[in-house]
Amino acid sequence: MSLSLYDVSIPVFLRAFQNLSEILKKGEAFADENAISHSELLEARLFPDMAPLTGQIQRASDTAKFVAVRLGGIDNVPMEDNETTFADLHARIDRTVALLRSLPSDAMDGKEEIEVVLKSRDSSRTFTGRDYLLGFAIPNFYFHVTTAYALLRHKGVPIGKMDYLGRTS
């Protein structure tokens, strides 16, 4: 039995969002326990030209939901990128998870060779469905999840590799 595009993406995104949600809870608790302003963590950046923690969560969300839209054929659920609190970020993750869970497991079947075009202000990139998922979307998703983890860790939140990877039951 071969792995489908769905198998290598949607369950992976769902697990990462579960772990990310737990990491955010630890960040919020750490701030509260240490009298640190939530905004100090939420607005943290690794470098001035990089998105803050809120933006990292938004981009991880967008990346995952666009896989479901572009390869699964479901309607996009616009999200405004206006999250400013931990509660907002949890709600964003919850909305993204709900969208991903609504995707039937066979919705991405046969989409390995479809054309996916990503347009930006200045250019466009064309991928096959497989190359989009494996060479762009999954690495991009993990870039943002990893950066969110790194921002909180850099600020002193006591999280480690097993928080990032998640604990198996």
Short mmCIF file of C-alpha atoms in Angstrom, two decimals:
data_model
loop_
_atom_site.label_atom_id
_atom_site.label_comp_id
_atom_site.label_asym_id
_atom_site.label_seq_id
_atom_site.Cartn_x
_atom_site.Cartn_y
_atom_site.Cartn_z
CA MET A 1 0.00 0.00 0.00
CA SER A 2 1.39 3.38 -0.96
CA LEU A 3 1.16 6.60 1.00
CA SER A 4 -1.22 9.20 -0.37
CA LEU A 5 -0.73 12.96 -0.45
CA TYR A 6 -3.34 13.11 2.31
CA ASP A 7 -1.46 10.58 4.47
CA VAL A 8 1.80 12.53 4.31
CA SER A 9 0.24 15.91 5.03
CA ILE A 10 -3.07 16.29 6.83
CA PRO A 11 -2.37 13.94 9.79
CA VAL A 12 1.10 15.48 10.03
CA PHE A 13 -0.34 19.01 10.16
CA LEU A 14 -2.94 17.97 12.74
CA ARG A 15 -0.29 16.51 15.04
CA ALA A 16 1.95 19.56 14.67
CA PHE A 17 -0.95 21.91 15.47
CA GLN A 18 -1.74 19.86 18.58
CA ASN A 19 1.89 20.18 19.69
CA LEU A 20 2.01 23.87 18.77
CA SER A 21 -1.11 24.52 20.81
CA GLU A 22 0.51 22.91 23.85
CA ILE A 23 3.68 24.95 23.30
CA LEU A 24 1.62 28.15 23.18
CA LYS A 25 -0.11 27.16 26.45
CA LYS A 26 3.29 26.73 28.07
CA GLY A 27 4.36 30.12 26.71
CA GLU A 28 1.31 31.83 28.15
CA ALA A 29 1.73 30.10 31.53
CA PHE A 30 5.42 31.03 31.60
CA ALA A 31 4.59 34.68 30.93
CA ASP A 32 1.95 34.69 33.67
CA GLU A 33 4.20 32.95 36.21
CA ASN A 34 7.08 35.34 35.52
CA ALA A 35 5.11 38.60 35.19
CA ILE A 36 6.11 38.91 31.54
CA SER A 37 3.78 40.81 29.26
CA HIS A 38 2.04 38.49 26.81
CA SER A 39 2.90 40.97 24.06
CA GLU A 40 6.61 40.42 24.76
CA LEU A 41 6.19 36.83 23.62
CA LEU A 42 3.52 37.40 20.98
CA GLU A 43 5.51 40.17 19.28
CA ALA A 44 8.89 38.43 19.60
CA ARG A 45 10.97 38.17 16.43
CA LEU A 46 14.23 36.40 15.68
CA PHE A 47 15.29 39.33 13.51
CA PRO A 48 13.56 42.63 12.69
CA ASP A 49 12.62 41.60 9.14
CA MET A 50 10.98 38.35 10.27
CA ALA A 51 7.37 37.90 11.32
CA PRO A 52 6.63 37.81 15.06
CA LEU A 53 5.23 34.80 16.88
CA THR A 54 1.69 35.72 15.82
CA GLY A 55 2.79 35.81 12.17
CA GLN A 56 4.51 32.44 12.46
CA ILE A 57 1.27 30.85 13.64
CA GLN A 58 -0.68 32.62 10.88
CA ARG A 59 1.72 31.40 8.17
CA ALA A 60 1.68 27.81 9.48
CA SER A 61 -2.12 28.00 9.42
CA ASP A 62 -2.21 29.42 5.90
CA THR A 63 0.23 26.85 4.58
CA ALA A 64 -1.75 23.91 5.95
CA LYS A 65 -5.14 25.22 4.88
CA PHE A 66 -3.91 26.01 1.36
CA VAL A 67 -2.82 22.39 0.96
CA ALA A 68 -6.41 21.38 1.68
CA VAL A 69 -7.70 24.05 -0.71
CA ARG A 70 -5.23 23.54 -3.57
CA LEU A 71 -4.93 19.76 -3.45
CA GLY A 72 -8.14 18.77 -1.70
CA GLY A 73 -10.43 21.09 -3.62
CA ILE A 74 -12.29 22.49 -0.62
CA ASP A 75 -13.33 26.12 -0.30
CA ASN A 76 -10.90 28.47 1.37
CA VAL A 77 -11.87 29.85 4.75
CA PRO A 78 -10.45 33.38 4.84
CA MET A 79 -8.64 34.31 8.03
CA GLU A 80 -7.80 37.95 8.62
CA ASP A 81 -4.38 37.67 10.30
CA ASN A 82 -5.57 39.89 13.14
CA GLU A 83 -4.60 37.66 16.08
CA THR A 84 -3.06 39.58 18.98
CA THR A 85 -3.53 37.28 22.00
CA PHE A 86 -2.82 33.70 22.93
CA ALA A 87 -6.57 33.06 22.86
CA ASP A 88 -6.69 34.43 19.31
CA LEU A 89 -3.87 32.12 18.24
CA HIS A 90 -5.60 29.10 19.78
CA ALA A 91 -8.80 30.05 17.95
CA ARG A 92 -6.82 30.35 14.69
CA ILE A 93 -5.34 26.90 15.21
CA ASP A 94 -8.79 25.51 16.07
CA ARG A 95 -10.30 26.97 12.87
CA THR A 96 -7.44 25.55 10.81
CA VAL A 97 -7.75 22.12 12.42
CA ALA A 98 -11.51 22.13 11.77
CA LEU A 99 -10.87 22.92 8.11
CA LEU A 100 -8.29 20.13 7.82
CA ARG A 101 -10.58 17.64 9.56
CA SER A 102 -13.36 18.49 7.08
CA LEU A 103 -11.24 17.23 4.19
CA PRO A 104 -12.21 13.70 3.12
CA SER A 105 -9.19 11.39 3.16
CA ASP A 106 -9.65 10.63 -0.55
CA ALA A 107 -9.95 14.28 -1.64
CA MET A 108 -6.29 14.47 -2.66
CA ASP A 109 -6.23 11.15 -4.52
CA GLY A 110 -4.84 11.48 -8.03
CA LYS A 111 -3.63 15.06 -7.48
CA GLU A 112 0.09 14.20 -7.65
CA GLU A 113 0.50 15.65 -11.14
CA ILE A 114 -2.00 18.54 -11.13
CA GLU A 115 -0.58 21.98 -11.73
CA VAL A 116 -0.32 24.24 -8.71
CA VAL A 117 0.61 27.85 -9.42
CA LEU A 118 1.70 30.14 -6.60
CA LYS A 119 1.54 33.80 -7.54
CA SER A 120 3.21 36.63 -5.73
CA ARG A 121 3.40 40.31 -6.48
CA ASP A 122 6.46 39.90 -8.70
CA SER A 123 6.39 36.33 -9.98
CA SER A 124 4.79 32.95 -10.03
CA ARG A 125 6.00 29.42 -9.44
CA THR A 126 4.46 26.32 -10.96
CA PHE A 127 4.59 22.93 -9.26
CA THR A 128 3.05 19.51 -9.67
CA GLY A 129 0.80 18.62 -6.75
CA ARG A 130 3.46 16.28 -5.36
CA ASP A 131 6.25 18.83 -5.68
CA TYR A 132 4.11 21.58 -4.18
CA LEU A 133 3.31 19.44 -1.15
CA LEU A 134 6.69 17.81 -0.57
CA GLY A 135 9.02 20.56 -1.80
CA PHE A 136 7.18 23.70 -0.74
CA ALA A 137 4.18 23.33 1.58
CA ILE A 138 5.53 20.86 4.14
CA PRO A 139 8.95 22.56 4.44
CA ASN A 140 7.26 25.97 4.66
CA PHE A 141 4.84 24.72 7.31
CA TYR A 142 7.67 23.35 9.45
CA PHE A 143 9.73 26.51 8.98
CA HIS A 144 6.97 28.50 10.67
CA VAL A 145 6.22 25.92 13.37
CA THR A 146 9.93 25.65 14.17
CA THR A 147 10.34 29.41 14.24
CA ALA A 148 7.38 29.73 16.65
CA TYR A 149 9.02 27.13 18.90
CA ALA A 150 12.40 28.91 18.65
CA LEU A 151 10.90 32.29 19.53
CA LEU A 152 9.33 30.95 22.72
CA ARG A 153 12.43 28.97 23.65
CA HIS A 154 14.62 32.03 23.05
CA LYS A 155 12.39 33.99 25.45
CA GLY A 156 13.01 31.38 28.14
CA VAL A 157 9.87 29.27 27.92
CA PRO A 158 10.81 25.84 29.32
CA ILE A 159 10.01 23.74 26.28
CA GLY A 160 12.12 21.11 24.60
CA LYS A 161 12.33 18.72 21.72
CA MET A 162 9.60 16.44 23.06
CA ASP A 163 7.20 19.40 23.29
CA TYR A 164 7.94 20.12 19.63
CA LEU A 165 7.66 16.49 18.54
CA GLY A 166 4.81 15.65 20.89
CA ARG A 167 4.56 12.73 23.19
CA THR A 168 3.00 9.54 21.93
CA SER A 169 0.39 7.84 24.08
#
